[in-house]
Coordinates of C-alpha atoms in Angstrom, one line a residue:
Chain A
X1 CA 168.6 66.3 69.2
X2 CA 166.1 64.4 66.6
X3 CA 163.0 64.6 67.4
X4 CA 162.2 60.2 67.6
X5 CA 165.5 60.4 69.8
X6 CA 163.7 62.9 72.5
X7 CA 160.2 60.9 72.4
X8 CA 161.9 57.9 73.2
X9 CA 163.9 59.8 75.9
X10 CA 160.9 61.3 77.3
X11 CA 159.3 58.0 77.4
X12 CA 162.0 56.4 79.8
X13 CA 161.5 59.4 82.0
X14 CA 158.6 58.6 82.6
X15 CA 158.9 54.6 83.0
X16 CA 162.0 55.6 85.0
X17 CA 159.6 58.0 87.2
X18 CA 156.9 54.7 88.0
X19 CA 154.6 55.9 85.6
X20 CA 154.1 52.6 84.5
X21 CA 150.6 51.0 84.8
X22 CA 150.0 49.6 88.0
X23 CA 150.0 45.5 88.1
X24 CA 146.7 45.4 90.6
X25 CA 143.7 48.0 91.5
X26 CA 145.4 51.0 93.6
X27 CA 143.9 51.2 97.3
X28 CA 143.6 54.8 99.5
X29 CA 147.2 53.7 100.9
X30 CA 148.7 53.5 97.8
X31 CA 147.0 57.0 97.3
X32 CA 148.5 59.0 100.3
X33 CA 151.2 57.4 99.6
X34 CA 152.1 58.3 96.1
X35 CA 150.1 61.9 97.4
X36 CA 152.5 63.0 99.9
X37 CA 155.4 62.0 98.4
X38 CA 153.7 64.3 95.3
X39 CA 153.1 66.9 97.7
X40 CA 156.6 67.3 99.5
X41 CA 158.4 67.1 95.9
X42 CA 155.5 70.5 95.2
X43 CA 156.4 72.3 98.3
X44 CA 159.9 72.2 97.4
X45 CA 159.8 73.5 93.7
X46 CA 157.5 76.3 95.0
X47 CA 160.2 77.1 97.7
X48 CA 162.3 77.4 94.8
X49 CA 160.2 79.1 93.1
X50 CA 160.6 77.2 89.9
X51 CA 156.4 75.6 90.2
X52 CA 154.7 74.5 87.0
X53 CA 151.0 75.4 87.1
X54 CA 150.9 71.5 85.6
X55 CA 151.9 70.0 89.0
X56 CA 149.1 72.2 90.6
X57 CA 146.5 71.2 88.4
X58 CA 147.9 67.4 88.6
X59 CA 147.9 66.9 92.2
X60 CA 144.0 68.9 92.5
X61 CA 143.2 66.4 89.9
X62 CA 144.8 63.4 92.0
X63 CA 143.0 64.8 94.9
X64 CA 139.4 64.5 93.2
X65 CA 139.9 61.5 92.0
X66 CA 140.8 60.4 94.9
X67 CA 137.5 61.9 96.7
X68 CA 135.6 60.4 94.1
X69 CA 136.7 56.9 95.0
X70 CA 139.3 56.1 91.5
X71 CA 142.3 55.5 93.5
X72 CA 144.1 53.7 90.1
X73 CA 143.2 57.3 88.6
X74 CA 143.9 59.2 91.9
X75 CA 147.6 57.5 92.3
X76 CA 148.6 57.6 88.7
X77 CA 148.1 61.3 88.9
X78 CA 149.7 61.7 92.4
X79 CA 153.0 60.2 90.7
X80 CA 152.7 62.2 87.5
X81 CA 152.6 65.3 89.8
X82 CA 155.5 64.2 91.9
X83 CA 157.3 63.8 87.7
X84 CA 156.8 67.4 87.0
X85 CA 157.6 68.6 90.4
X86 CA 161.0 66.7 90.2
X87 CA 162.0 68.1 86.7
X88 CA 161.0 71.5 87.6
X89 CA 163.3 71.2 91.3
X90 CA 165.8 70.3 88.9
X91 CA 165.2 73.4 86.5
X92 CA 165.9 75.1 89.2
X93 CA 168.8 73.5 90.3
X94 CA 170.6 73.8 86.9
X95 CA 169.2 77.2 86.2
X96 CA 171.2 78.7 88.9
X97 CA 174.2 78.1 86.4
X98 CA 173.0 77.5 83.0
X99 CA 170.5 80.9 82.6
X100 CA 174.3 82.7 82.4
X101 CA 174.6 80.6 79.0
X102 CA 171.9 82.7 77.3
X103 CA 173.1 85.9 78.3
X104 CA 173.4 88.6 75.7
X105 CA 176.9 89.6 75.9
Chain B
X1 CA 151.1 79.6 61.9
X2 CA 149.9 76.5 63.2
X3 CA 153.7 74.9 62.4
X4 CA 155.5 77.8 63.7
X5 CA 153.7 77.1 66.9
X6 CA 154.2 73.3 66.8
X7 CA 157.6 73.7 66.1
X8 CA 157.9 76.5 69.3
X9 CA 156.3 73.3 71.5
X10 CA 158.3 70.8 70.0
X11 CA 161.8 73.1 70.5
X12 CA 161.1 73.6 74.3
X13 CA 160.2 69.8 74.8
X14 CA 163.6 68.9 73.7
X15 CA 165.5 71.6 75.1
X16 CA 163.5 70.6 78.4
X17 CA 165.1 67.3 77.6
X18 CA 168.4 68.4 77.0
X19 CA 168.2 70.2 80.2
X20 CA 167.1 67.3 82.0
X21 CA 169.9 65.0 80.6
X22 CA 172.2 67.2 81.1
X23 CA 174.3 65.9 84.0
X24 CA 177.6 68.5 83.8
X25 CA 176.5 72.1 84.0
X26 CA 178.5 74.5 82.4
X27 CA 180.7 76.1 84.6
X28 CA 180.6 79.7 84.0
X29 CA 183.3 81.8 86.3
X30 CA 181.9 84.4 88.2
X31 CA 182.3 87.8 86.4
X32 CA 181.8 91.4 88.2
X33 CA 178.5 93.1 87.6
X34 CA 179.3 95.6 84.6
X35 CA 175.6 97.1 83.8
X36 CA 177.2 99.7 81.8
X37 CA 178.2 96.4 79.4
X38 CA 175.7 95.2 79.9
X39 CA 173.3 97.8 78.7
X40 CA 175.9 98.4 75.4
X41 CA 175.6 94.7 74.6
X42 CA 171.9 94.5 74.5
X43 CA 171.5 97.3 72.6
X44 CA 173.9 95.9 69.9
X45 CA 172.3 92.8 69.7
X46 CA 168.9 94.5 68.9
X47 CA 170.3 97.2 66.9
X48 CA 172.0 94.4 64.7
X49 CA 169.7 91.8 64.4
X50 CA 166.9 93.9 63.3
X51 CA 169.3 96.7 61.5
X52 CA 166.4 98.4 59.6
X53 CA 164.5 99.3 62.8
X54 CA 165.1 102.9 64.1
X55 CA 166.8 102.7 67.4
X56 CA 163.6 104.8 68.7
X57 CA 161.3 102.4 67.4
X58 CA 162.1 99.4 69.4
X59 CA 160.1 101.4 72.5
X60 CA 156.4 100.3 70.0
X61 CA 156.6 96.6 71.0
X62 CA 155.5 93.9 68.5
X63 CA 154.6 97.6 65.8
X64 CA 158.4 97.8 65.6
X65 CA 158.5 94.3 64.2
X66 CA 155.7 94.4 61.4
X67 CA 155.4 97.4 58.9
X68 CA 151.3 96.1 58.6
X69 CA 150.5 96.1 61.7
X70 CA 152.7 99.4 62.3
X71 CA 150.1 101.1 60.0
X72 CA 146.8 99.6 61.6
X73 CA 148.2 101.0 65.0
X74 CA 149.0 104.4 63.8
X75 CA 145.2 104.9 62.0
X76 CA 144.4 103.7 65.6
X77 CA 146.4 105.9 67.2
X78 CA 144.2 108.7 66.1
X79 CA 141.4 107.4 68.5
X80 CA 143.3 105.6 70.7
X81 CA 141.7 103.1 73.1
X82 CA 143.9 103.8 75.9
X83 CA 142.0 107.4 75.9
X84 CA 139.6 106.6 78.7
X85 CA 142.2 105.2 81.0
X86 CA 144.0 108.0 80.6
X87 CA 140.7 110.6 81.6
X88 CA 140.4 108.3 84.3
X89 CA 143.9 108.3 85.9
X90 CA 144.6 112.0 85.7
X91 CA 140.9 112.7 87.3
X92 CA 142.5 110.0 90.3
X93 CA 145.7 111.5 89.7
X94 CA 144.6 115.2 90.8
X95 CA 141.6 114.3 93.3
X96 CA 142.4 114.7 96.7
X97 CA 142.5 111.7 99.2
X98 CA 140.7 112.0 102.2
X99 CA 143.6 113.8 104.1
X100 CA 143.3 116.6 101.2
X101 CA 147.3 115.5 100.1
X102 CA 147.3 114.6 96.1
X103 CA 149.5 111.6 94.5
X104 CA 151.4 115.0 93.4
X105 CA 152.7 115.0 97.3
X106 CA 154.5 112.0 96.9
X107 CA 157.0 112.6 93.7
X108 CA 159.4 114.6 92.9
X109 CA 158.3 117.8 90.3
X110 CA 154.3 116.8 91.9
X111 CA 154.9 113.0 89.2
X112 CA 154.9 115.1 86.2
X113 CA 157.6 113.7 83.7
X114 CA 159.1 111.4 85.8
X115 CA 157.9 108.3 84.5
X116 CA 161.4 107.8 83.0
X117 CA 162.9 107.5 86.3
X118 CA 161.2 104.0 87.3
X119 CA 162.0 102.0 88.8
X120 CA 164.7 103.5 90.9
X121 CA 167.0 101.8 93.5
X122 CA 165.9 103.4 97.1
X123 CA 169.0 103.1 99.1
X124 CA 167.1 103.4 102.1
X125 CA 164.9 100.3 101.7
X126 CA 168.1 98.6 99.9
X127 CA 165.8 97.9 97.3
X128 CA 164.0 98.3 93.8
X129 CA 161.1 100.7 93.8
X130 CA 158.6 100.7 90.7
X131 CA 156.4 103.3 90.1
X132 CA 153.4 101.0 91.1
X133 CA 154.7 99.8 94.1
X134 CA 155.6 103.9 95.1
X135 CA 151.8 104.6 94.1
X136 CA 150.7 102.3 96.4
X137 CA 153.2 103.5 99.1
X138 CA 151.8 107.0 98.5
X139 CA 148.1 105.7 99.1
X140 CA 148.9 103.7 102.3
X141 CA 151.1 106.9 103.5
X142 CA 147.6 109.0 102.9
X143 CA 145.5 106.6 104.8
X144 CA 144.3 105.1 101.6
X145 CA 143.9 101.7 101.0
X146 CA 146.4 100.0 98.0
X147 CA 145.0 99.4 94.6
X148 CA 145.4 95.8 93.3
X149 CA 148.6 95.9 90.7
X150 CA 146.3 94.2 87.8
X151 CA 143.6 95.9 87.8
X152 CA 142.2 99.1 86.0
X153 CA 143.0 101.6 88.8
X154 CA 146.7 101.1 88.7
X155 CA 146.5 100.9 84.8
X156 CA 145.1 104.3 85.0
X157 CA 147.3 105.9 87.1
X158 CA 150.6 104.8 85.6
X159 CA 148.7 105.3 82.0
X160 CA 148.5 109.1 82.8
X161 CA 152.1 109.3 84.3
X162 CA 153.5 107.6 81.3
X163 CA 151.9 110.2 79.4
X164 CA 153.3 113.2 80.9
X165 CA 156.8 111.4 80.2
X166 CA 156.2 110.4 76.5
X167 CA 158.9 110.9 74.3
X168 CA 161.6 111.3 77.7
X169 CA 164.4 109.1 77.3
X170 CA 164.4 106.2 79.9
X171 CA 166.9 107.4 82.4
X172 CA 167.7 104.6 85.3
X173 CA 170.2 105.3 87.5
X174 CA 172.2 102.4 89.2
X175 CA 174.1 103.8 92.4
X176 CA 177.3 103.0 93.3
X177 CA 176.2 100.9 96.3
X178 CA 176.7 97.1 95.8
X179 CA 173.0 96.1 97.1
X180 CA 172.0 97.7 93.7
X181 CA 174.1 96.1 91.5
X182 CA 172.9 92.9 93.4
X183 CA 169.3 93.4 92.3
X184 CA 170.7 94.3 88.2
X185 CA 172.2 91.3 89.0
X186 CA 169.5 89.4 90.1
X187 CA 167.1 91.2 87.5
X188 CA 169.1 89.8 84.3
X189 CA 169.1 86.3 86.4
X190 CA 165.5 86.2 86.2
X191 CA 165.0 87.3 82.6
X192 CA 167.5 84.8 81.6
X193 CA 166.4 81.8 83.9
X194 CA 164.0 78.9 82.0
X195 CA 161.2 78.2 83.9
X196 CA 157.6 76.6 83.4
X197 CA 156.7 73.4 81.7
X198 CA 157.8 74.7 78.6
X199 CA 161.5 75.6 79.8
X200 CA 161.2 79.5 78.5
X201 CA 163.3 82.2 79.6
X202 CA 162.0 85.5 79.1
X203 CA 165.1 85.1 76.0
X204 CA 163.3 83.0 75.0
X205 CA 160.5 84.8 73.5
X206 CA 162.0 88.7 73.9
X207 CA 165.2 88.2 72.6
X208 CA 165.3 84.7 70.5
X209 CA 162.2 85.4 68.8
X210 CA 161.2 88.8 68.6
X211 CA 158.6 89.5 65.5
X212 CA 157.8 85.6 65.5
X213 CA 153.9 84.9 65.9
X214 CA 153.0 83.2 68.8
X215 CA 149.3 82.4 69.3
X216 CA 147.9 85.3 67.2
X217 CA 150.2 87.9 68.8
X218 CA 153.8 89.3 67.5
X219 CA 156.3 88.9 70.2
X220 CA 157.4 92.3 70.9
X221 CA 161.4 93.2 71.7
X222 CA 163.0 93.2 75.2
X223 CA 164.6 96.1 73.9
X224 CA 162.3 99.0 75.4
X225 CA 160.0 96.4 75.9
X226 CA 158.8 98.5 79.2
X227 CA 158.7 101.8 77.6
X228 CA 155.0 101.2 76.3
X229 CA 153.5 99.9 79.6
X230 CA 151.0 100.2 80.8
X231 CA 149.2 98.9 77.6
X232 CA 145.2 98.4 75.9
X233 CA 145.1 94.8 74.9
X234 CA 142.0 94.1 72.9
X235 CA 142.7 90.9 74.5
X236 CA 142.1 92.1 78.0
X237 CA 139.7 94.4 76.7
X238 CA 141.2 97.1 79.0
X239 CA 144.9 98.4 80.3
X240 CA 147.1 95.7 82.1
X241 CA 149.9 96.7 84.2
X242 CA 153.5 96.1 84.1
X243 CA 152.7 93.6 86.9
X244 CA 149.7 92.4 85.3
X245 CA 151.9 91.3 82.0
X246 CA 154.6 89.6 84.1
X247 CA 152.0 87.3 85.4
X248 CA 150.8 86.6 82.0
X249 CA 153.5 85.9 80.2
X250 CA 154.9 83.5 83.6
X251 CA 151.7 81.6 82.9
X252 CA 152.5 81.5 79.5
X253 CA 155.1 79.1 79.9
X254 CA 153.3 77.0 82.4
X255 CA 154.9 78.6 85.5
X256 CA 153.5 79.4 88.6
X257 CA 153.5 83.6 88.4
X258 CA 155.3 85.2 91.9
X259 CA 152.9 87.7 93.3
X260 CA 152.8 91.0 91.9
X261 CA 155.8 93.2 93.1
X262 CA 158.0 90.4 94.4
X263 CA 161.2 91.2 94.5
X264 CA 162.4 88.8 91.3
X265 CA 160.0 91.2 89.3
X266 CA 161.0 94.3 90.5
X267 CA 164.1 93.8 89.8
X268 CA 163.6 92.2 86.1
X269 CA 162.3 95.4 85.7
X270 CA 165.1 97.1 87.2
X271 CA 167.0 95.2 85.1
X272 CA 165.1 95.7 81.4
X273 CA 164.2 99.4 82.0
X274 CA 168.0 100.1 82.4
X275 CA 169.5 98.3 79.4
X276 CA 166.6 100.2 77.6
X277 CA 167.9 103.5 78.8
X278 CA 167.7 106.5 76.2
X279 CA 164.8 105.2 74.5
X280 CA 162.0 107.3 74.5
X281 CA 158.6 106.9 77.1
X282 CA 155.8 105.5 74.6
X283 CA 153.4 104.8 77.3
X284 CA 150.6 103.9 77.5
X285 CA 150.6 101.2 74.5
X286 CA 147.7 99.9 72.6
X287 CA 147.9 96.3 71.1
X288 CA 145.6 94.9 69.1

């Protein structure tokens, strides 16, 4: 794949994920929103055991944003976390067949 | 260097990409588990792609790779820094614990020259055991409490029991008994699966690239890639464990690292010490 080809790709990942700026000022609901739904997507790619240490450090750093009041910050990170923990739940998913196509045989 | 590296990112963004667009996995039948195959094919792969490397030499890691940095290691060598690990784990190795029973209790010919036999399938348990997990078992059986599997005190131990094995040929046995060739199985699963941000494989590094530079360091072989451990890492500034260098190298690749001695790791090490088998013990390792 060329290399403009995979930035645009990567790019409508992440407007497909709602990483799009916000229209208004994000509230705390917006926040535990966007959080849990971050949170349950996490829980599931460590019961996988396919977790990124990205989507750790991105939902602690939603959390302190949060804490410190910046919930536009707080619930932009909150979806970015829920991003990676997506892809990586879907590593896992297709790893289960693909890893066979790197075998040494 | 700085290119190679970019290049490294830039590869595993895409492929993390490809992966993601991918929407029809390949469909791979389900073949039987065949490590004696297995073990050939590996070998051949390594023994080919780098065909002026002695089959022996493939046990010295990233040395194997470099003929320059094979030379600064062996002028090392002559003081080697692994040294005081190695006064330290054979003074732990003979002292008594507090029951007056010795490590020496626990193994087969008192853990002299046995290094080669880790890990071993314990059909018992129905499981892999690794030489620092059976350390640890011997402690707790004494009454002594476990040592952590990162630090220096297991580094020490295994340092002086690779020692007493140098220059034995790697001899893993796989019984007939189909919970073992279950963890083989699950073993080359885990070196082969991508994982992390960067969608690596343990391929990815130890068998695609072998001899590239990543960060300052020379990517070192799978082949015999356990033969060394545990190893001095300038880096570290001390010994690191087998366990200690899975965890590592997870992190690498922006995964979360299992906890030391879970069962995907004892059996990727089930699984790399027996395709290594008749290569000599070269533990412990020193890396600049």
């Amino acid at each position: 794949m060329n290399r403009s080809l995979a930035v645009t790709m990567f790019l409508a990942l992440l407007l497909a994920l709602g990483l799009a700026p916000a229209a208004r000022a994000a509230n705390e609901a917006d926040y535990k929103t966007a959080y849990s739904a971050a949170e349950a997507a996490a829980k599931e790619a460590a019961s996988l055991r396919h977790q990124w240490t990205v989507t750790v450090s991105t939902l602690a750093a939603a959390k302190k944003a949060a804490d410190g009041g910046d919930f536009d910050r707080a619930v932009a990170a909150a979806r970015e976390a829920e991003a990676l923990a997506k892809a990586s739940i879907f590593q896992a998913i297709s790893e289960k067949e693909a890893w066979k196509a790197m075998e040494i045989r | 260097m700085k290119a190679a590296r970019t290049s490294i990112l830039l590869g595993s963004l895409s492929a993390a990409l490809v992966a993601l667009a991918l929407t029809s996995p390949r469909v791979v039948a389900a073949d039987k588990v065949d490590p004696v195959a297995d073990a050939k094919a590996f070998q051949n792969f390594f023994f080919q792609k780098f065909p002026t490397v002695k089959h022996e030499d493939f046990v010295n890691g990233p040395y194997s790779m470099n003929e320059d940095m094979k030379r600064q290691w062996q002028e090392k060598e002559e003081f080697p820094p692994y040294e005081f690990a190695l006064d330290a784990g054979k003074e732990m190795f003979v002292t008594p614990f507090k029951n007056g029973k010795t490590y020496a209790d626990c193994f087969p010919n008192g853990g002299i020259g046995i290094r080669q036999n880790y890990p071993y399938f314990d059909e018992k348990e129905g499981k892999v055991v690794t030489l620092e997990l059976a350390l640890n078992r011997c402690r707790e059986a004494n009454g002594e409490a476990p040592y952590s599997y990162v630090k220096d005190e297991m580094a020490s131990l295994t340092a002086y029991m690779a020692f007493t094995s140098r220059g034995k040929p790697m001899d893993i046995k796989i019984p007939d008994d189909p919970r073992a060739l279950a963890a083989f199985e699950n073993g080359k699963r885990y070196f082969y699966t991508r994982r992390g941000q960067m969608n690596f494989s343990c391929a990815s590094c130890h068998v695609q690239s072998p001899g590239e530079r990543i960060r300052a360091e020379i990517l070192a072989p799978a082949l015999g890639i356990l033969n060394a451990m545990p190893i001095y890492r300038s880096e570290w500034s001390g010994m690191g464990t087998t366990s200690r260098r899975f965890v590592t190298c997870n992190s690498q690749t922006r995964a979360v690292p299992l906890e030391p001695q879970a069962d995907e790791y004892r059996d990727v090490e089930y699984f790399l010490s027996y395709v290594a088998n008749g290569l000599p013990i070269s533990g412990p390792g020193a890396r600049p």
